[in-house]
Structure formats: C-alpha cells, structure tokens
Coordinates of C-alpha atoms and ligand atoms in Angstrom, one line a residue:
M13 CA 8.7 26.0 18.0
S14 CA 7.1 24.9 15.1
E15 CA 3.1 23.8 15.7
L16 CA 1.9 20.6 17.5
L17 CA -0.7 18.6 15.4
G18 CA -3.7 17.3 17.0
N19 CA -4.7 14.4 17.2
F20 CA -8.6 13.7 16.5
W21 CA -9.6 11.1 19.8
A22 CA -12.7 10.5 21.3
G23 CA -14.5 12.8 18.8
R24 CA -12.5 15.7 19.8
W25 CA -9.4 17.4 18.9
Q26 CA -6.5 16.6 21.5
T27 CA -2.3 17.4 21.4
G28 CA -0.3 15.4 23.3
T29 CA 1.5 17.3 26.7
G30 CA 4.8 15.7 25.5
A31 CA 7.0 18.1 23.3
G32 CA 6.6 16.3 20.6
T33 CA 8.7 14.8 17.5
A34 CA 9.7 17.1 14.9
L35 CA 8.6 16.5 11.0
L36 CA 11.4 17.6 9.0
D37 CA 11.9 19.1 5.3
P38 CA 14.2 16.7 3.7
V39 CA 15.3 18.9 1.4
L40 CA 15.9 22.1 3.3
G41 CA 16.4 20.1 6.9
S42 CA 13.6 22.9 8.1
E43 CA 11.5 21.7 10.9
L44 CA 7.7 21.9 9.8
V45 CA 5.0 20.7 12.4
R46 CA 5.5 18.5 15.6
V47 CA 3.6 15.5 16.7
D48 CA 2.3 13.7 19.9
A49 CA 0.6 11.5 21.5
T50 CA 1.6 11.3 25.2
G51 CA -1.2 11.6 27.5
L52 CA -4.1 10.4 25.3
D53 CA -6.5 8.0 26.9
L54 CA -6.1 5.3 24.6
A55 CA -8.8 3.2 26.3
A56 CA -11.6 6.1 25.9
G57 CA -10.5 6.7 22.4
F58 CA -10.8 3.2 21.1
A59 CA -14.1 3.0 23.1
F60 CA -15.6 5.9 21.1
A61 CA -14.5 4.7 17.8
R62 CA -16.0 1.0 18.4
E63 CA -19.4 2.4 20.3
Q64 CA -20.1 5.9 18.7
G65 CA -18.8 5.4 15.4
G66 CA -19.5 1.6 15.0
A67 CA -23.4 2.0 15.5
A68 CA -23.5 5.4 13.8
L69 CA -22.1 3.3 10.5
R70 CA -23.9 0.2 11.0
A71 CA -27.2 2.0 10.9
M72 CA -26.3 3.4 7.1
T73 CA -27.1 0.8 4.3
Y74 CA -24.1 0.1 2.1
T75 CA -25.7 2.9 -0.6
Q76 CA -25.6 5.6 2.5
R77 CA -22.0 4.6 3.4
G78 CA -21.1 5.0 -0.2
A79 CA -22.9 8.5 -0.8
M80 CA -21.0 9.3 2.7
L81 CA -17.5 7.9 0.9
G82 CA -18.6 10.1 -2.2
A83 CA -18.6 13.3 0.0
V84 CA -15.0 12.6 1.2
V85 CA -13.9 12.2 -2.3
K86 CA -15.4 16.1 -2.6
V87 CA -13.8 17.4 0.7
L88 CA -10.4 16.1 -0.2
Q89 CA -10.7 17.1 -3.5
S90 CA -11.3 21.2 -2.3
H91 CA -8.2 20.8 -0.7
R92 CA -5.7 19.3 -3.3
D93 CA -3.4 22.1 -3.2
A94 CA -2.7 22.2 0.3
Y95 CA -1.8 18.8 0.0
Y96 CA 0.9 19.2 -2.6
D97 CA 2.6 21.3 -0.9
I98 CA 2.6 19.6 2.6
A99 CA 4.1 16.3 0.5
T100 CA 6.7 18.5 -1.4
A101 CA 7.5 19.8 2.1
N102 CA 7.4 16.6 4.2
S103 CA 7.9 14.0 1.9
G104 CA 10.4 16.0 -0.7
T105 CA 8.3 14.4 -3.8
V106 CA 8.2 16.0 -7.4
K107 CA 4.6 16.8 -8.6
S108 CA 3.8 13.7 -10.1
D109 CA 4.8 11.6 -7.4
S110 CA 3.0 13.6 -5.0
G111 CA 0.1 12.8 -7.4
I112 CA 0.1 9.0 -7.0
D113 CA 0.2 9.4 -3.2
I114 CA -2.7 12.2 -3.4
D115 CA -5.0 11.6 -6.5
G116 CA -4.0 7.6 -6.3
G117 CA -5.5 8.4 -2.6
I118 CA -8.7 10.1 -3.8
Y119 CA -9.2 7.7 -6.9
T120 CA -9.4 4.7 -4.8
L121 CA -12.3 6.4 -2.5
G122 CA -14.1 7.1 -5.7
V123 CA -14.0 3.6 -6.4
Y124 CA -15.5 2.7 -3.5
A125 CA -17.7 5.2 -3.2
R126 CA -19.4 4.1 -6.0
M127 CA -19.4 0.4 -5.0
G128 CA -21.8 1.3 -2.7
D129 CA -24.7 1.8 -4.9
T130 CA -24.0 -1.8 -6.5
L131 CA -24.1 -3.4 -2.5
G132 CA -27.8 -1.5 -2.2
D133 CA -29.8 -0.7 0.5
R134 CA -28.8 -3.2 2.9
H135 CA -27.3 -3.8 6.2
F136 CA -25.2 -7.1 5.5
L137 CA -24.8 -9.0 2.4
L138 CA -25.4 -12.6 1.1
D139 CA -21.9 -14.8 0.8
G140 CA -23.5 -17.2 -2.1
E141 CA -26.4 -19.4 -2.6
A142 CA -28.4 -21.2 0.4
A143 CA -27.4 -25.2 0.1
R144 CA -30.1 -28.2 1.6
L145 CA -28.3 -29.8 4.5
G146 CA -30.0 -32.5 4.0
K147 CA -32.4 -34.8 1.5
E148 CA -35.3 -32.2 2.1
P149 CA -34.9 -28.6 0.3
L150 CA -36.6 -27.3 3.9
F151 CA -33.7 -27.0 6.2
Q152 CA -30.6 -25.2 4.4
S153 CA -27.6 -23.2 5.3
Q154 CA -27.4 -19.9 4.1
H155 CA -23.6 -17.5 4.4
V156 CA -23.9 -14.3 5.7
M157 CA -21.3 -11.6 5.9
V158 CA -22.2 -9.0 8.6
P159 CA -20.1 -6.0 9.4
T160 CA -17.8 -6.8 12.3
R161 CA -18.7 -5.0 15.7
G162 CA -15.4 -3.5 16.2
V163 CA -12.6 -1.0 15.1
A164 CA -10.2 -1.2 12.1
L165 CA -7.0 0.2 13.6
F166 CA -4.4 1.0 10.5
I167 CA -0.6 1.3 11.1
N168 CA 0.8 2.7 8.0
A169 CA 3.8 2.9 6.4
F170 CA 5.9 6.5 5.8
N171 CA 5.9 6.5 1.8
F172 CA 2.1 6.7 1.1
P173 CA 0.5 8.8 3.8
S174 CA -2.5 9.7 1.3
W175 CA -3.2 6.6 -0.4
G176 CA -2.0 4.3 2.2
L177 CA -4.7 6.0 4.4
W178 CA -7.6 6.3 2.0
E179 CA -6.9 2.6 0.3
K180 CA -7.7 0.9 3.6
A181 CA -10.0 3.2 5.0
A182 CA -12.5 3.2 2.0
P183 CA -13.3 -0.2 2.7
A184 CA -13.4 0.1 5.9
L185 CA -16.0 2.7 6.0
L186 CA -18.1 1.1 3.3
S187 CA -18.6 -2.1 5.3
G188 CA -19.4 0.1 8.5
V189 CA -16.5 -0.1 10.3
P190 CA -15.3 2.8 12.0
V191 CA -11.0 3.4 11.4
I192 CA -8.1 4.7 13.8
I193 CA -5.0 5.4 11.5
K194 CA -1.7 6.1 13.1
P195 CA 0.1 7.6 10.0
A196 CA 4.1 6.8 10.2
T197 CA 5.4 9.5 12.2
S198 CA 7.7 11.3 9.5
T199 CA 5.5 12.0 7.6
A200 CA 2.1 12.2 9.4
W201 CA 1.3 15.7 8.4
L202 CA -0.5 14.8 5.3
T203 CA -2.8 12.1 6.8
Q204 CA -3.3 14.3 9.9
R205 CA -4.4 17.4 7.3
M206 CA -6.6 15.2 5.6
V207 CA -8.8 14.0 8.2
K208 CA -8.7 17.0 9.8
D209 CA -10.2 18.3 6.4
V210 CA -12.9 15.3 6.0
V211 CA -13.6 15.9 9.9
D212 CA -14.1 19.7 10.1
A213 CA -16.6 19.2 6.9
G214 CA -18.8 16.8 8.8
V215 CA -19.5 14.2 6.5
L216 CA -18.6 11.6 8.4
P217 CA -20.3 10.3 11.6
A218 CA -19.0 11.0 15.0
G219 CA -15.9 8.2 15.7
A220 CA -15.9 6.7 12.3
L221 CA -12.4 8.4 11.9
S222 CA -10.0 9.0 14.4
V223 CA -6.2 9.8 13.8
I224 CA -3.4 9.4 16.8
C225 CA -0.1 10.6 15.6
G226 CA 3.3 10.0 17.1
S227 CA 4.1 6.8 19.2
S228 CA 2.4 3.8 18.4
A229 CA 2.8 2.4 22.0
G230 CA 0.0 0.7 23.8
L231 CA -2.3 0.9 20.4
M232 CA -2.0 -2.8 20.1
D233 CA -3.1 -3.3 23.7
Q234 CA -6.2 -2.0 23.2
L235 CA -7.5 -4.0 20.6
Q236 CA -10.0 -6.7 21.3
P237 CA -11.4 -9.7 19.9
F238 CA -13.6 -8.2 17.2
D239 CA -11.0 -5.4 16.3
V240 CA -9.5 -6.0 12.9
V241 CA -5.6 -4.6 12.5
S242 CA -4.3 -3.7 9.0
F243 CA -0.3 -2.8 9.6
T244 CA 1.9 -1.7 6.5
G245 CA 5.3 -1.7 6.9
S246 CA 8.8 -3.3 7.5
A247 CA 9.3 -7.2 8.4
D248 CA 10.3 -6.4 11.8
T249 CA 7.6 -4.5 12.9
A250 CA 5.5 -7.0 11.1
R251 CA 6.9 -9.7 13.6
V252 CA 6.1 -7.4 16.7
I253 CA 2.4 -6.7 15.6
R254 CA 1.7 -11.1 15.0
S255 CA 3.4 -12.1 18.2
H256 CA 1.2 -9.1 19.7
P257 CA -1.2 -10.9 22.5
A258 CA -4.4 -9.1 20.7
V259 CA -3.3 -11.1 18.0
A260 CA -2.0 -14.3 19.5
E261 CA -4.3 -14.6 22.3
R262 CA -7.6 -12.5 21.2
S263 CA -7.7 -13.4 17.7
V264 CA -7.8 -10.3 16.4
R265 CA -7.8 -10.4 12.9
V266 CA -4.8 -9.2 11.0
N267 CA -3.9 -7.7 7.1
I268 CA 0.0 -7.8 7.0
E269 CA 1.8 -5.8 4.1
A270 CA 5.6 -5.9 4.4
D271 CA 8.7 -5.6 2.1
S272 CA 8.8 -7.5 -1.1
I273 CA 12.0 -8.3 -3.6
N274 CA 10.0 -7.7 -6.6
S275 CA 10.9 -8.8 -10.0
A276 CA 10.8 -7.4 -14.0
L277 CA 11.1 -10.4 -16.1
M278 CA 12.0 -9.9 -20.1
L279 CA 11.2 -12.9 -21.9
E280 CA 14.0 -14.6 -24.5
S281 CA 11.7 -14.2 -27.4
D282 CA 12.4 -10.3 -27.5
A283 CA 16.0 -9.0 -28.4
P284 CA 17.4 -5.5 -27.5
G285 CA 15.5 -3.1 -30.0
T286 CA 12.3 -4.9 -30.0
E287 CA 8.8 -2.6 -28.4
A288 CA 8.7 -5.3 -26.0
F289 CA 12.6 -4.7 -24.2
D290 CA 12.0 -0.6 -25.0
L291 CA 8.8 -1.2 -22.6
M292 CA 10.9 -3.5 -20.0
V293 CA 13.3 -0.6 -19.9
K294 CA 11.6 2.5 -19.5
E295 CA 9.2 0.2 -16.7
V296 CA 12.6 -0.4 -14.8
A297 CA 13.6 3.5 -15.0
R298 CA 10.5 4.5 -14.0
E299 CA 10.2 2.4 -11.4
M300 CA 13.2 2.9 -9.5
T301 CA 13.1 6.6 -9.8
I302 CA 8.8 6.8 -8.6
K303 CA 8.8 8.3 -5.1
S304 CA 12.8 7.8 -5.4
G305 CA 12.4 4.0 -5.2
Q306 CA 10.3 4.1 -1.9
K307 CA 7.6 2.2 -2.9
C308 CA 6.6 -1.2 -1.5
T309 CA 5.8 -2.6 -5.4
A310 CA 9.0 -1.1 -6.7
I311 CA 11.1 -3.9 -8.7
R312 CA 14.0 -4.6 -7.2
R313 CA 15.2 -7.1 -9.0
V314 CA 15.4 -7.4 -12.8
F315 CA 15.8 -10.6 -14.9
V316 CA 16.8 -10.6 -18.6
P317 CA 18.1 -13.2 -20.9
Q318 CA 21.9 -13.7 -20.5
A319 CA 22.7 -13.0 -24.1
H320 CA 20.8 -9.5 -23.4
Y321 CA 22.6 -8.8 -20.5
D322 CA 24.9 -5.8 -21.8
A323 CA 22.4 -4.3 -23.9
A324 CA 20.0 -4.0 -20.8
V325 CA 23.0 -2.4 -19.0
Q326 CA 23.8 -0.1 -21.7
A327 CA 19.9 0.9 -22.2
I328 CA 18.8 0.9 -18.5
S329 CA 21.9 3.0 -17.7
A330 CA 21.4 5.7 -20.8
R331 CA 17.7 6.5 -19.1
L332 CA 18.8 6.7 -15.6
G333 CA 21.8 9.2 -16.9
K334 CA 18.7 11.3 -17.8
T335 CA 17.1 11.8 -14.4
T336 CA 17.3 15.1 -13.1
V337 CA 17.9 14.5 -8.9
G338 CA 17.0 17.1 -6.1
N339 CA 14.5 20.0 -5.1
P340 CA 11.2 19.1 -6.1
R341 CA 10.2 22.8 -6.0
N342 CA 12.7 23.0 -9.4
E343 CA 10.3 22.4 -12.2
S344 CA 13.0 20.5 -13.8
V345 CA 13.9 18.0 -11.0
R346 CA 12.1 14.7 -11.9
M347 CA 13.4 12.7 -8.7
G348 CA 13.2 14.3 -4.7
A349 CA 14.4 13.1 -1.6
L350 CA 14.1 10.1 0.7
V351 CA 11.7 11.0 3.1
S352 CA 14.3 11.4 5.9
R353 CA 17.4 11.8 7.1
A354 CA 17.5 8.2 8.9
Q355 CA 15.8 6.7 5.5
F356 CA 19.0 8.0 3.5
N357 CA 21.1 6.4 6.0
A358 CA 19.6 2.8 5.8
V359 CA 19.6 3.4 2.0
Q360 CA 23.0 4.4 2.2
Q361 CA 23.6 1.0 4.5
G362 CA 22.2 -1.5 2.7
L363 CA 23.5 0.1 -0.6
A364 CA 27.1 -0.7 0.4
Q365 CA 26.1 -4.3 1.5
L366 CA 24.8 -4.9 -1.7
K367 CA 28.0 -3.2 -3.7
A368 CA 29.6 -5.5 -1.9
H369 CA 28.2 -8.2 -4.0
T370 CA 27.4 -6.7 -7.2
Q371 CA 28.8 -4.8 -10.4
T372 CA 27.8 -1.0 -9.9
L373 CA 26.2 -0.5 -13.6
H374 CA 25.2 3.0 -13.2
D375 CA 26.3 4.9 -9.8
G376 CA 23.4 7.0 -8.2
A377 CA 26.1 9.0 -6.5
A378 CA 27.3 10.6 -9.9
H379 CA 24.3 12.5 -10.4
T380 CA 24.8 16.6 -9.4
L381 CA 21.6 17.5 -7.4
V382 CA 19.8 20.3 -8.3
D383 CA 18.8 23.5 -6.3
A384 CA 20.1 21.1 -3.1
D385 CA 22.6 20.9 -0.8
A386 CA 24.0 17.7 -0.7
G387 CA 25.1 17.9 2.9
V388 CA 21.7 18.6 3.8
A389 CA 19.0 17.0 1.4
C390 CA 18.4 13.5 1.8
C391 CA 18.7 12.9 -2.2
L392 CA 20.0 10.0 -3.8
G393 CA 20.8 9.4 -7.8
P394 CA 19.0 6.0 -9.2
T395 CA 22.2 3.1 -8.8
L396 CA 21.6 -0.2 -11.1
L397 CA 23.6 -2.7 -10.0
G398 CA 24.1 -6.1 -11.4
T399 CA 26.0 -9.2 -11.1
R400 CA 26.4 -12.2 -13.8
D401 CA 26.0 -14.9 -11.0
A402 CA 22.6 -14.6 -10.2
D403 CA 22.3 -18.2 -8.2
G404 CA 25.5 -17.4 -6.0
T405 CA 24.5 -13.9 -4.9
A406 CA 21.9 -14.7 -2.2
M407 CA 21.9 -11.4 -1.1
V408 CA 20.2 -9.9 -3.9
H409 CA 17.3 -11.9 -3.8
D410 CA 17.0 -11.5 0.3
M411 CA 17.9 -7.6 0.8
E412 CA 15.4 -5.0 0.0
V413 CA 16.9 -1.4 -0.3
F414 CA 13.7 0.9 0.3
G415 CA 15.0 3.6 -2.0
P416 CA 16.3 4.1 -5.7
V417 CA 17.8 0.8 -6.0
S418 CA 17.4 -2.5 -8.6
T419 CA 19.5 -5.6 -9.5
L420 CA 20.3 -6.1 -13.1
L421 CA 20.0 -10.9 -13.0
P422 CA 20.9 -12.9 -16.1
Y423 CA 19.2 -16.0 -16.5
R424 CA 19.6 -19.0 -19.0
D425 CA 15.9 -20.3 -20.2
A426 CA 12.8 -19.7 -19.0
A427 CA 12.6 -22.2 -15.7
H428 CA 16.1 -20.8 -14.7
A429 CA 13.8 -16.9 -14.1
L430 CA 11.4 -18.7 -12.6
H431 CA 13.4 -20.3 -10.2
L432 CA 15.2 -17.4 -9.5
I433 CA 12.0 -15.0 -9.1
R434 CA 10.7 -17.5 -6.4
R435 CA 13.9 -16.7 -4.3
G436 CA 12.0 -13.7 -3.3
Q437 CA 10.0 -16.0 -1.4
G438 CA 6.9 -14.2 -2.2
S439 CA 6.4 -10.7 -3.4
L440 CA 3.9 -8.0 -3.9
V441 CA 4.4 -8.1 -7.7
A442 CA 6.2 -9.1 -10.7
S443 CA 6.3 -7.7 -14.4
V444 CA 6.7 -9.6 -17.6
Y445 CA 7.6 -8.1 -21.3
G446 CA 6.9 -9.8 -24.1
S447 CA 5.0 -10.3 -27.2
D448 CA 4.8 -14.2 -27.7
T449 CA 1.1 -14.1 -25.8
R450 CA 0.9 -17.7 -25.1
A451 CA 4.7 -17.3 -23.2
L452 CA 3.3 -14.4 -21.5
S453 CA 0.4 -16.2 -19.7
H454 CA 2.3 -19.4 -19.1
A455 CA 4.9 -17.2 -17.1
A456 CA 1.9 -15.1 -15.5
A457 CA 0.3 -18.6 -14.3
E458 CA 3.6 -19.8 -13.1
L459 CA 4.2 -16.4 -11.1
A460 CA 0.6 -16.3 -9.4
D461 CA 1.4 -18.7 -6.9
S462 CA 4.2 -16.5 -5.6
H463 CA 2.7 -13.0 -6.0
G464 CA -0.4 -10.6 -5.4
R465 CA -0.3 -9.2 -8.9
V466 CA 1.4 -10.1 -12.5
H467 CA 1.7 -7.1 -14.3
V468 CA 1.9 -8.2 -18.0
I469 CA 3.3 -5.8 -20.7
S470 CA 2.8 -6.6 -24.4
P471 CA 3.1 -4.0 -27.4
D472 CA -0.4 -3.7 -27.6
V473 CA -1.1 -2.0 -24.2
A474 CA 1.9 -0.1 -24.0
A475 CA 0.0 3.0 -24.2
L476 CA -2.6 1.4 -21.9
H477 CA -1.0 -0.6 -18.9
S478 CA -1.4 1.1 -15.3
G479 CA 2.4 0.4 -14.4
H480 CA 3.9 -2.1 -12.7
G481 CA 4.2 -0.8 -9.2
N482 CA 0.9 1.3 -9.7
V483 CA -1.4 -0.2 -6.8
M484 CA -5.1 -0.1 -8.5
P485 CA -8.3 -0.7 -6.3
Q486 CA -9.8 -3.4 -8.9
S487 CA -6.5 -5.4 -8.4
L488 CA -5.3 -7.2 -5.3
H489 CA -2.5 -6.1 -3.5
G490 CA -0.7 -8.1 -1.1
G491 CA 1.5 -11.1 -1.4
P492 CA 2.1 -14.5 0.3
G493 CA 5.3 -15.1 1.8
R494 CA 7.7 -12.5 3.0
A495 CA 5.4 -9.9 1.4
G496 CA 3.2 -10.2 4.8
G497 CA 0.7 -13.0 3.3
G498 CA -1.8 -10.3 3.5
E499 CA -4.5 -9.1 0.5
E500 CA -5.7 -5.5 0.2
L501 CA -8.2 -4.2 -2.8
G502 CA -9.0 -6.3 -5.6
G503 CA -12.3 -4.2 -5.7
A504 CA -15.2 -5.9 -3.4
R505 CA -12.8 -8.3 -2.1
A506 CA -11.5 -5.9 0.2
L507 CA -14.7 -5.8 1.8
N508 CA -13.9 -9.6 3.6
F509 CA -11.5 -8.4 5.8
Y510 CA -14.0 -6.1 7.3
H511 CA -16.5 -8.6 7.6
R512 CA -17.8 -11.8 10.1
R513 CA -18.9 -14.7 7.9
A514 CA -21.1 -17.0 9.8
A515 CA -23.9 -19.3 8.8
V516 CA -27.0 -19.1 9.0
Q517 CA -28.9 -22.6 9.1
A518 CA -33.0 -22.5 8.8
S519 CA -36.2 -23.2 7.2
T520 CA -36.3 -21.5 3.8
A521 CA -39.1 -19.6 5.3
V522 CA -37.0 -18.1 8.0
L523 CA -33.9 -17.4 5.1
S524 CA -35.7 -16.0 2.8
H525 CA -36.2 -12.9 4.9
L526 CA -32.4 -12.6 4.7
Q527 CA -32.8 -11.8 0.7
P528 CA -32.2 -8.5 -0.1
H529 CA -35.8 -7.9 -1.0
S530 CA -36.2 -7.2 2.8
P531 CA -33.4 -5.8 4.6
P532 CA -33.2 -6.3 8.5
Q533 CA -34.1 -3.3 11.1
A534 CA -30.7 -2.1 12.3
Ligands
LIG777 P1 8.2 0.2 10.0 O1 9.3 1.2 10.6 O2 7.8 -1.2 10.3 O3 6.8 1.4 10.3 C1 5.5 1.2 9.8 C2 4.8 1.7 10.8 O4 4.8 0.9 12.4 C3 4.8 3.1 11.3 O5 3.4 3.7 11.9 C4 5.6 3.1 12.7 O6 5.4 4.1 13.7 C5 5.0 1.6 13.6 N1 5.4 1.2 14.2 C6 7.1 1.2 14.5 N2 7.1 0.3 15.6 C7 6.1 -0.4 15.9 C8 5.6 -1.3 17.2 N3 6.6 -1.6 17.8 N4 4.3 -1.6 17.5 C9 3.5 -1.0 16.5 N5 3.5 0.0 15.3 C10 4.8 0.4 15.1 O7 8.3 0.5 8.4 P2 8.6 2.3 7.4 O8 10.0 2.2 7.9 O9 7.5 3.1 8.0 O10 8.2 1.7 6.1 C11 9.0 1.0 5.2 C12 9.1 -0.4 4.8 O11 7.7 -0.5 4.5 C13 9.4 -1.1 3.8 O12 10.4 -2.3 4.1 C14 8.4 -1.2 2.4 O13 8.5 -2.4 2.1 C15 7.4 -1.4 3.7 N6 6.0 -0.9 2.9 C16 5.2 -2.1 2.5 C17 4.2 -1.8 1.8 C18 3.0 -2.9 0.9 O14 2.0 -2.5 1.1 N7 3.6 -4.5 1.1 C19 3.7 -0.6 1.6 C20 4.4 0.4 1.9 C21 5.6 -0.2 2.6 P3 6.2 5.1 13.5 O15 6.6 5.5 12.0 O16 5.8 6.4 14.7 O17 7.9 4.5 14.2

C-alpha cells in the first residue's frame, strides 16, 4: 500500500485511522499516496490554531509577518523540483502548467511578503481619516481595521493545489490570522508537501498553519463567529457552505469562488488578419489548453462579429490542431491530462450535453495521444464548439464544462455582444480584443459590473499582457453572481477579509494614540 500522508493538526503530525483515499496518477493510473482524516480531534485542531497560532501571529507586526512570508518563499523555492515531480504525477500537468500553480503561488506569496514592509511595524490599520461627529472637532470617529481573532478555514478546489493555498494564506498570515487548509482530495499531495516543508523549516509560529487532508466532514461545524471560511469549488458545494449554520446562524464571514462562464470578445473594428484578431485567436487557444482547460478563469464563450465567424473557426481550429496531447513526461507534449477519472467522466458528460445543442468545430477526440494509453490516461484533446444561434442556445451561457472546451458565438453589434456576455450571470473575467482604444475602454466599463476583472488586449500590449486566465495578485480575483460573489487578492484589498472594521468614537487626544507613530502594545 502507498504512503498514508500525515495531517498537521493541533501542532503535530497525525495520520487518520482509516484506510484512506488513494491519490492516482491520471496518466498512468497508478496509486501515489493516500490521505485520511478519520479520527482527528477537530475541535482540538481548531482551538490550537485559534488560540496558539492566532496569539503568536497577532503579537507580530505587519513588517515581521511580511518577513515571515519571505522566509516561507525561500523554503518553497528550495523544494521546487520536488513540487514539479508531484504535480506531474498527481495533476498530470506539463511543466509550464505546473509552473502556473507552483511558481504562481510562490510569486503571490512574495508580493504579500513585500507588502508587510509598506504596512509597517504596527498591529492594526487605520481606515480613512477621522471624521468630526458634531460642530466641535474634539469628538471624532476613526475607523480601525484589526485582525479577526479566529481562524481562516480554506476549502480548496483540485485545480490549483499550490496557488490556491498561497493566494489565500499570504493575505491571511500577513493580517495575523492562522490558516487551516483542506485541499481537494484528488490533488492534496502537493498542498500537503508544501505545508510539510514549511512546518519542518520552523519559519512559522506554532498553530499558524495546519493541513487536513481527506473528508471535509465536520469542518464547517467547528467554525465560530470570528472565524472566516474561504471556499473555492463548484456552485453545488458553495450552496452547502453558504447554508451551513456557521454562516447562516453564527455569521461566520464567507468568501466563495465558484464556477464561471468567462468570455472573450473580439471587437467589430478589427477584421481577420489584423494583429488584434490574431491575439484573440492565440489567447483562446491558450486558454482552452492551459491545464487542460481546468481553470476557473478559462475562456468558455468566444464572441466574434457574425461576419468573422467562419474565419474565427478556421484560425482557432488551426491552432488547436497543433496541440500535442498526452503524457506530460514526454517533451513534445503541450497539454497533459485532466486530474482524475471522475473529472474526465464529468467533462465527457458535459461535452455530450453541449454537443447536442452546438456544432463541433474542432473535435478533441481526433487528437492521438502521445505516450499515453487512451484506455487509462485521463487525456482529452481540445474541443471547439459553435452555434450561429447565440440567443437561442441557452445552455452555452449556463453550463461550465471544466475541461478543454469553448464555444464560438457570433454577435450582430456591440450591444448584442454585451447582452450575450451578461447571460453568464456574472463571471470572473472577460477579455476584449481590438485596436480602437475608445471602443475597448467603453466595453471594459460596460463589462465591469458583471465581472471581477476585465482583461483588455490591444496590439501595444501584445508582448506584455499577463494572460486572460492568469490571476495576478495586484488585481482582483472573484466575480459577482454565479461566480460566487467573492473577492480575493487585488493587492492590499485582500487583507480586508481577514480584518474587522470598527469605528472608535473618542476625543482627538485619544485618537492620536491610534496613529502609526504610537502603535499599541500587543
Ligand atoms: P468541489 O467538488 O465543489 O470541491 C471543492 C472543495 O470542497 C474540495 O476541497 C472538496 O473536498 C470540498 N467539499 C466537497 N463537498 C463538501 C461539503 N459538503 N462541505 C465542505 N466541503 C466540501 O469542486 P472541485 O470539483 O474541486 O472544483 C471544480 C470547480 O471549482 C469548478 O466548477 C471550478 O469552476 C471551480 N473553481 C473555481 C475557482 C475560482 O476561483 N472561482 C477556482 C478553481 C475552481 P473533496 O475534494 O474531499 O471532495
């Protein structure tokens, strides 16, 4: 039997008492390791993190916590090779896709590490200026932001076992809030190993970071009013989290990052053959194939002017046709596997449903797998679907197939395109392509209410832009409506979730002691 991974719980390594769930290689089908959380004393683990970890982190200043994150970065960097090996084996990703998860996570940590210095040697933050409460300036209101005295529970999705942990943990730890991470079972190995390396290096105070692998049963029950929970995953599980008594009755603060039918919009002004059109084609093909389309931000709907529909079909299909699919260990392979058999089956099912309402413009099934047994490997070529009836085909605006699948849709005019994009009911990201800067900024402003991020690509940023689906720590991640209504990252904005805002009403003399030059004793 394979190794049963430990959980770092209540300050020590503990294995579950059950047989565990096996984590598999999605390309070779072999068993890698097992995870289990049976029999762990959940209440003890939460109390340890809340009390020991919380107190130790709050005793540090933002500058000190930033330095602590910097030490975590160094530890992770020194083990990068091992992380790549785990990602290849457990997630079935090619090197560049593993890098988005591993190095993307480390980079995000680094950004928050540096932010610690800018926040300073203090234990809480001021929010805005003091405001007079009456005619006399003597009695005023000053808002403060203080770290919440609870734990941050992260329940994460399978597609980003590294980045998904660190993009949440960096702002939480910088804020002074201890973290409990529950990774998705199918890819929990990388998360567990990273936590293990950081714990073994002794760079965090006891209780600051705990990991529990396996079932999520009972975790939400442990949450108390000053805890927070941040969830990334499907809309179905999000519903369970939101309706849990911890949230519904105990007002535990919750952030939800759910699924999203993201869009790419080609403006009318730039015809096939222009640089902007080529940029759109390139980005759509990239987004469909990076991590085999298992990115919450991936482009699911591509909107092009109806006169350019056929040209778009040809250009995107030509690019997709060049994608080599198969075993990520083979250097010639550009796209690896879906993460598990369950995921492979879910994608096939969703694809069959979408295919019943659309035309298949480029068929992923036609790709011959490189170095992989089609009967075992969870590999699937990229599939471009399309319909000329963008209004009447409701399903394409509704259903997320979490794999290498996008649908091409024609629009009549700009207003029609924006109307169709909004049928996604709120998304994480939309990208817009063109060279007319006024039309691009108009589209961005129009899309901003229904998207967490609008990524605008014009020829002048062709070589500079960060990618439609790439989540940068400086920009907001999250989206309204069906995307979950959450907000993550966005630079220092991420810290808000882990702080409580309160108004202090007092005399000017009292308020002066809250200013940065006189930090309070911890
Ligand atoms: P999922 O099935 O909802 O699982 C997400 C997490 O929730 C896993 O850790 C899972 O644990 C846990 N979980 C399952 N049932 C639970 C319950 N009743 N109570 C508490 N936790 C529970 O989602 P997934 O299949 O891993 O991820 C794919 C989906 O995530 C896609 O729809 C994608 O769009 C979305 N996603 C969104 C974002 C974003 O940032 N918006 C990012 C990535 C993915 P187990 O693994 O042990 O079941």
